[in-house]
PDB file of C-alpha atoms and ligand atoms in Angstrom:
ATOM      1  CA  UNK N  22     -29.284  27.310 -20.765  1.00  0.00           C
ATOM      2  CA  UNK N  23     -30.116  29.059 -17.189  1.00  0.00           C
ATOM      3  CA  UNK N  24     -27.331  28.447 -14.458  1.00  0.00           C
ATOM      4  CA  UNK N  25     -28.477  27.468 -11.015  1.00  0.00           C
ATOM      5  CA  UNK N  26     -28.189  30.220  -9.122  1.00  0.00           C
ATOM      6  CA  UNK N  27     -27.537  29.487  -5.543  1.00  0.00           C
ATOM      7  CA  UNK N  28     -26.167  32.788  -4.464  1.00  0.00           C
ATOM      8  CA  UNK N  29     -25.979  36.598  -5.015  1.00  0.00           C
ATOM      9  CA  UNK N  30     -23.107  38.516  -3.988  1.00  0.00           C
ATOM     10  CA  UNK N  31     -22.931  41.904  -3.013  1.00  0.00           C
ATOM     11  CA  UNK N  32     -19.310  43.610  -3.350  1.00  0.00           C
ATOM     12  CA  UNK N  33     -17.933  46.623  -3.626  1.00  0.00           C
ATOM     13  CA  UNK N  34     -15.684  48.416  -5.714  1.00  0.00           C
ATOM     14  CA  UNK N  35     -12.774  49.589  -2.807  1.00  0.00           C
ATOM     15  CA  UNK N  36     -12.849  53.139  -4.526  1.00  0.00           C
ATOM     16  CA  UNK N  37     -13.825  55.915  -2.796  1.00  0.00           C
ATOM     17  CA  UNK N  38     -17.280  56.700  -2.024  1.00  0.00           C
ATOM     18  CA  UNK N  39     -18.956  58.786  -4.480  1.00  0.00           C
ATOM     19  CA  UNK N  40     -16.511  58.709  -6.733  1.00  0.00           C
ATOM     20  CA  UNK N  41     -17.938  58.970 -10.131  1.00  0.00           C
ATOM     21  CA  UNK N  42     -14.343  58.206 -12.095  1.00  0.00           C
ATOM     22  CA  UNK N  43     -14.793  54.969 -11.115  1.00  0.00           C
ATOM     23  CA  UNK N  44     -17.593  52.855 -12.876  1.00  0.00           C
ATOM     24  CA  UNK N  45     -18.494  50.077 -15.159  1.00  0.00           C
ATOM     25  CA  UNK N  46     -15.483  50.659 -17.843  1.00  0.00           C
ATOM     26  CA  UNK N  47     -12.642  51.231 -15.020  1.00  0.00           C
ATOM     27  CA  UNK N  48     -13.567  47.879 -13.486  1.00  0.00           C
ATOM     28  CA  UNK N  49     -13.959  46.176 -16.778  1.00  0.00           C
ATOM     29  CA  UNK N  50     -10.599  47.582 -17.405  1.00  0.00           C
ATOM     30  CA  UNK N  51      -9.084  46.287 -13.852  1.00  0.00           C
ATOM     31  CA  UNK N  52     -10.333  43.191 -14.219  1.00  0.00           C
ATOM     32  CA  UNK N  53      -8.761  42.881 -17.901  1.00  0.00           C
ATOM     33  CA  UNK N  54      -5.582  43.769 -16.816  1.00  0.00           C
ATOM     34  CA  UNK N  55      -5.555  41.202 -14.825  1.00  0.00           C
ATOM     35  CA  UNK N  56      -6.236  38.274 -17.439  1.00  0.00           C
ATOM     36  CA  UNK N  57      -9.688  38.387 -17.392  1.00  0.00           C
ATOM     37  CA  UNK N  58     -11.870  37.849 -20.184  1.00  0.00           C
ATOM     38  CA  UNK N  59     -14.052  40.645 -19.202  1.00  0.00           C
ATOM     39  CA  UNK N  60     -15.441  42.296 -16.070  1.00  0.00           C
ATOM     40  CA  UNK N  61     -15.954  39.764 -13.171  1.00  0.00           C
ATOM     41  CA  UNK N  62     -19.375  41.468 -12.362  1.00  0.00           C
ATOM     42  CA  UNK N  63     -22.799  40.320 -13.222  1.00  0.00           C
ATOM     43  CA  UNK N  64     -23.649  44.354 -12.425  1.00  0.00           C
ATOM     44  CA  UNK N  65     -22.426  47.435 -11.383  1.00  0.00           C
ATOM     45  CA  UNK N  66     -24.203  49.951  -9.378  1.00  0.00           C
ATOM     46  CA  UNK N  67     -22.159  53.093 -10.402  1.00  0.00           C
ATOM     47  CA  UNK N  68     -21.879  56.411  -7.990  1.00  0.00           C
ATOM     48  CA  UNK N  69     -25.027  58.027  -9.304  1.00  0.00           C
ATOM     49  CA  UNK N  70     -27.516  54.948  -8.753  1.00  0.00           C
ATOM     50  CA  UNK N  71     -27.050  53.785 -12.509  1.00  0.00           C
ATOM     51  CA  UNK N  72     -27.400  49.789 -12.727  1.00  0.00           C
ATOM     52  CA  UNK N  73     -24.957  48.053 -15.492  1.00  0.00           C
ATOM     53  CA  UNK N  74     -24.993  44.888 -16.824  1.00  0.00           C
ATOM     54  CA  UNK N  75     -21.311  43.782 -16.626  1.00  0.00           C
ATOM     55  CA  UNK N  76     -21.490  39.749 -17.510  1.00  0.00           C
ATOM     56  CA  UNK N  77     -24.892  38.341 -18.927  1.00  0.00           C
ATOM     57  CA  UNK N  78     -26.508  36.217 -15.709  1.00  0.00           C
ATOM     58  CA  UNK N  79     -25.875  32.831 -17.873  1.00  0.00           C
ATOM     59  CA  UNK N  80     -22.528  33.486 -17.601  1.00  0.00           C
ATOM     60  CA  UNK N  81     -20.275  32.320 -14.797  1.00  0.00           C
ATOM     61  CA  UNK N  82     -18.545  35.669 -12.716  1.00  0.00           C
ATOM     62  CA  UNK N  83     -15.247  35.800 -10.962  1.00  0.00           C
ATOM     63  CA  UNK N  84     -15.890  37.508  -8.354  1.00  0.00           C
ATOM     64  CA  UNK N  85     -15.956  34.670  -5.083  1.00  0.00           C
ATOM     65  CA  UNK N  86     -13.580  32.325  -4.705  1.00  0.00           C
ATOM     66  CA  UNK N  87     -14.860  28.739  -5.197  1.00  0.00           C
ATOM     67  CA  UNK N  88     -18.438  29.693  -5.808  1.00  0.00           C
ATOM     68  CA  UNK N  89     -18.460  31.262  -9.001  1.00  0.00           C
ATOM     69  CA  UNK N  90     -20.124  29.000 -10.737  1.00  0.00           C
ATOM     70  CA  UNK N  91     -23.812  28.924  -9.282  1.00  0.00           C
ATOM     71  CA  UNK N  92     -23.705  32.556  -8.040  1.00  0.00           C
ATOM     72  CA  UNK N  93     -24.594  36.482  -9.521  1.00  0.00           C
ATOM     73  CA  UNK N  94     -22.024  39.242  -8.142  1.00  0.00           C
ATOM     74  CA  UNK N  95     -23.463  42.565  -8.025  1.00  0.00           C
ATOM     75  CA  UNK N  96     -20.964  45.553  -7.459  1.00  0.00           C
ATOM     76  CA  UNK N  97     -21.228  48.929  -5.829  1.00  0.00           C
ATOM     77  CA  UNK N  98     -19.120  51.694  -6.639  1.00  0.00           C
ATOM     78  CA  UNK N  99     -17.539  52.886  -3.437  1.00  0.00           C
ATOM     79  CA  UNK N 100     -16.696  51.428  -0.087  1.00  0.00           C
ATOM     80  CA  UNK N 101     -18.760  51.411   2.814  1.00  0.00           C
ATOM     81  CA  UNK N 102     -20.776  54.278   2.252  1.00  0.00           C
ATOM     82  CA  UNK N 103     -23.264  54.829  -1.025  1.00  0.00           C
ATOM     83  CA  UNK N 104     -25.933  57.227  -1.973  1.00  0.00           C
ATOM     84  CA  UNK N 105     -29.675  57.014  -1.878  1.00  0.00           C
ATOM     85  CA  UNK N 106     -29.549  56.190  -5.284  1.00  0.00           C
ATOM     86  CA  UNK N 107     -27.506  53.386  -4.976  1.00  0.00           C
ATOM     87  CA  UNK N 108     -29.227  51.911  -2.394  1.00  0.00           C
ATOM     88  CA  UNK N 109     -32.630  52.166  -4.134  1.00  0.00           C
ATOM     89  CA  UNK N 110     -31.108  50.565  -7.237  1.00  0.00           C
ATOM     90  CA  UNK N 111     -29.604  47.728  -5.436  1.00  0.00           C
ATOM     91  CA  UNK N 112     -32.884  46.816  -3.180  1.00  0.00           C
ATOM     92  CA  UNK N 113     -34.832  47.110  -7.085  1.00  0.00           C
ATOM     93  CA  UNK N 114     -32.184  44.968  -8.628  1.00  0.00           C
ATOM     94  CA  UNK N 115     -31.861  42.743  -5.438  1.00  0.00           C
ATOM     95  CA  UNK N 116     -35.790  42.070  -5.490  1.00  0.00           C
ATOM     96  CA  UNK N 117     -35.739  41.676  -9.377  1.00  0.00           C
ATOM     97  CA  UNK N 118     -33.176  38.534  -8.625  1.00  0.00           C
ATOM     98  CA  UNK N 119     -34.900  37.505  -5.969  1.00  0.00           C
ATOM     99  CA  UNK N 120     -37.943  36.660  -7.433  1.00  0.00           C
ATOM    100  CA  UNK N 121     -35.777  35.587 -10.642  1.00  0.00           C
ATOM    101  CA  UNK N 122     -34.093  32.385  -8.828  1.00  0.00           C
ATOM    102  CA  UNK N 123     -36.449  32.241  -5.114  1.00  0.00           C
ATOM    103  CA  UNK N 124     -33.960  29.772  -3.990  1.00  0.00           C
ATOM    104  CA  UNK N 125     -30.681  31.597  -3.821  1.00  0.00           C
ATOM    105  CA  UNK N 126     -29.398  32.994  -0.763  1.00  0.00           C
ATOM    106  CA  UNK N 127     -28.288  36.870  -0.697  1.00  0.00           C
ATOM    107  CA  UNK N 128     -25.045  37.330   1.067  1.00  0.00           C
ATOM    108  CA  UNK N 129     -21.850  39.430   1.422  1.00  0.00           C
ATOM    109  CA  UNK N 130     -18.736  38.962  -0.155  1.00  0.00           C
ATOM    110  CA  UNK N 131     -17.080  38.910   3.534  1.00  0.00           C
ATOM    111  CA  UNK N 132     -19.685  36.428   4.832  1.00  0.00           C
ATOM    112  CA  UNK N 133     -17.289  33.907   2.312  1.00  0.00           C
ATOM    113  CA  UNK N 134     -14.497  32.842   4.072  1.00  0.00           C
ATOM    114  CA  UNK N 135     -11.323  33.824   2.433  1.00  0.00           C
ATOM    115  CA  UNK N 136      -8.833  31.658   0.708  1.00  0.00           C
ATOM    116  CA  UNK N 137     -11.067  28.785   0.848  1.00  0.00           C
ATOM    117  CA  UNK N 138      -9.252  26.714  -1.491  1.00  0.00           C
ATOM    118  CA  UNK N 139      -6.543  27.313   0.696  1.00  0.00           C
ATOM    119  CA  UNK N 140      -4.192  27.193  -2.678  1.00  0.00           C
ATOM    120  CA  UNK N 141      -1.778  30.296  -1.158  1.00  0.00           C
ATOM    121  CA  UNK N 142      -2.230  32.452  -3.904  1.00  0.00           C
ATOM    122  CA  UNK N 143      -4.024  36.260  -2.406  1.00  0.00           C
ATOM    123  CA  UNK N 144      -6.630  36.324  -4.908  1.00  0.00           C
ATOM    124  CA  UNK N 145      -8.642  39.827  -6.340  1.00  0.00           C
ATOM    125  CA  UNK N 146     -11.316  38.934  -4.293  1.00  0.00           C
ATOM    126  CA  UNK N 147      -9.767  38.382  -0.965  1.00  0.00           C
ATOM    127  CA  UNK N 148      -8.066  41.771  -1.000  1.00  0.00           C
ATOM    128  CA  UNK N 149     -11.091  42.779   0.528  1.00  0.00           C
ATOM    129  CA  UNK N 150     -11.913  41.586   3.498  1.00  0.00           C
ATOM    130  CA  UNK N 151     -14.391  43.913   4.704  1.00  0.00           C
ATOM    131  CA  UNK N 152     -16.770  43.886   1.285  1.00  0.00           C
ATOM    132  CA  UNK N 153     -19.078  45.226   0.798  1.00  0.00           C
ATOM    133  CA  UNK N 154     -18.440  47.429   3.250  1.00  0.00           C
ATOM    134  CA  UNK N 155     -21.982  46.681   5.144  1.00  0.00           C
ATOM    135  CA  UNK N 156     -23.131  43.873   6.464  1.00  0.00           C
ATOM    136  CA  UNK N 157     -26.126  41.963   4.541  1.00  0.00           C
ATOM    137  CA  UNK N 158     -27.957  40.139   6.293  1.00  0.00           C
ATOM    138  CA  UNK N 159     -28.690  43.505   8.909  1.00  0.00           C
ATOM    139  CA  UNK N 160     -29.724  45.430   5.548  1.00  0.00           C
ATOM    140  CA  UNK N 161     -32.227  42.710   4.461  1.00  0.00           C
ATOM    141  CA  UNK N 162     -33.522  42.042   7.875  1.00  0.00           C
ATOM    142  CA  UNK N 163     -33.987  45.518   8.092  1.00  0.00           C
ATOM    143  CA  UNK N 164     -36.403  45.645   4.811  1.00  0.00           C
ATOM    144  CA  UNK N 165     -33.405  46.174   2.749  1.00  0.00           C
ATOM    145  CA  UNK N 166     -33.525  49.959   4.324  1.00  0.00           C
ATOM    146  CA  UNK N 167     -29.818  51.253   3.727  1.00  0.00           C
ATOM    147  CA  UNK N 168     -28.276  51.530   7.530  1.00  0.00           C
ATOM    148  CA  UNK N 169     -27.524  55.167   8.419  1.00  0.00           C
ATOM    149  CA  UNK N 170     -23.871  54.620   8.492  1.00  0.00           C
ATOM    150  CA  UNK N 171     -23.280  53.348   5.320  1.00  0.00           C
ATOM    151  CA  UNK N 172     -25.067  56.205   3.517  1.00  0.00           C
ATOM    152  CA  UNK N 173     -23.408  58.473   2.049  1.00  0.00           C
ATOM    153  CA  UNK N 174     -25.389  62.594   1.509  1.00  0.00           C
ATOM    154  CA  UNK N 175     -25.732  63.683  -2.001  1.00  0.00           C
ATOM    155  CA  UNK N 176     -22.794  65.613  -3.564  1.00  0.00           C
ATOM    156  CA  UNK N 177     -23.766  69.183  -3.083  1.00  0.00           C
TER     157      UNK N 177
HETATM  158 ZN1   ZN C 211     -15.991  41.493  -3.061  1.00  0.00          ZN
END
């Protein structure tokens, strides 16, 4: 059975850029510890450009608060500043959805607004106010060209 899919979410991982320690497992991991079944993530774009499949896209994420259910949550490693590589795999992996459900929006995970269920409780995903570290809608009106500012140069 497909989910609707009115939404993809882009987050990010609030580890430092470029840093390769963190990835698919360590989020998996994170996300266990804190009574998850599994990672929260649909994907993960890890520091070197590498796309992961964290939950299958049938699956419902937890990853936005209240809208879990009909959206995809992609994750990139880092915080507001990513390699070419990353950028390249999330435009490929962005179009892929894209044409995979034409009728959801593509958003930030700040363009939510937080605590929307308004039920107290500071959840994972409102820790991060500023995710994912870019805004959206600039990158795709921009032909999904990665804004100079929130690239980060190749590790020397
Ligand atoms: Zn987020």
């Amino acid at each position: 059975m497909t989910r609707a899919i009115r939404h993809i979410v882009i987050h990010c991982s609030a580890t430092p850029n470029g840093d390769a320690r963190f990835g698919l497992e360590a989020i998996d991991r994170m996300h266990r510890e804190r009574g998850w079944r599994k990672i929260g993530y649909h994907y993960v774009i890890e520091a070197d450009g590498t796309v992961r499949r964290g939950r299958d896209e049938d699956e419902i994420g937890a990853h936005v608060e209240g809208s879990n259910a009909h959206s995809i949550g992609i994750c990139l490693i880092g915080t507001d500043a990513f390699v070419w590589a990353q950028w390249e795999a999330l435009a490929r992996l962005a179009r892929h959805l894209e044409d995979r459900y034409p009728a959801a929006d593509m958003l930030g995970h700040r363009d939510y607004s937080p605590d929307k269920d308004g039920d107290g409780v500071v959840e994972p995903w409102e820790w991060l106010k500023t995710c994912p570290g870019f805004d959206v809608r600039t990158w795709l009106l921009g032909g999904m060209e990665p804004m100079a500012a929130n690239v980060l140069p190749d590790a020397a």
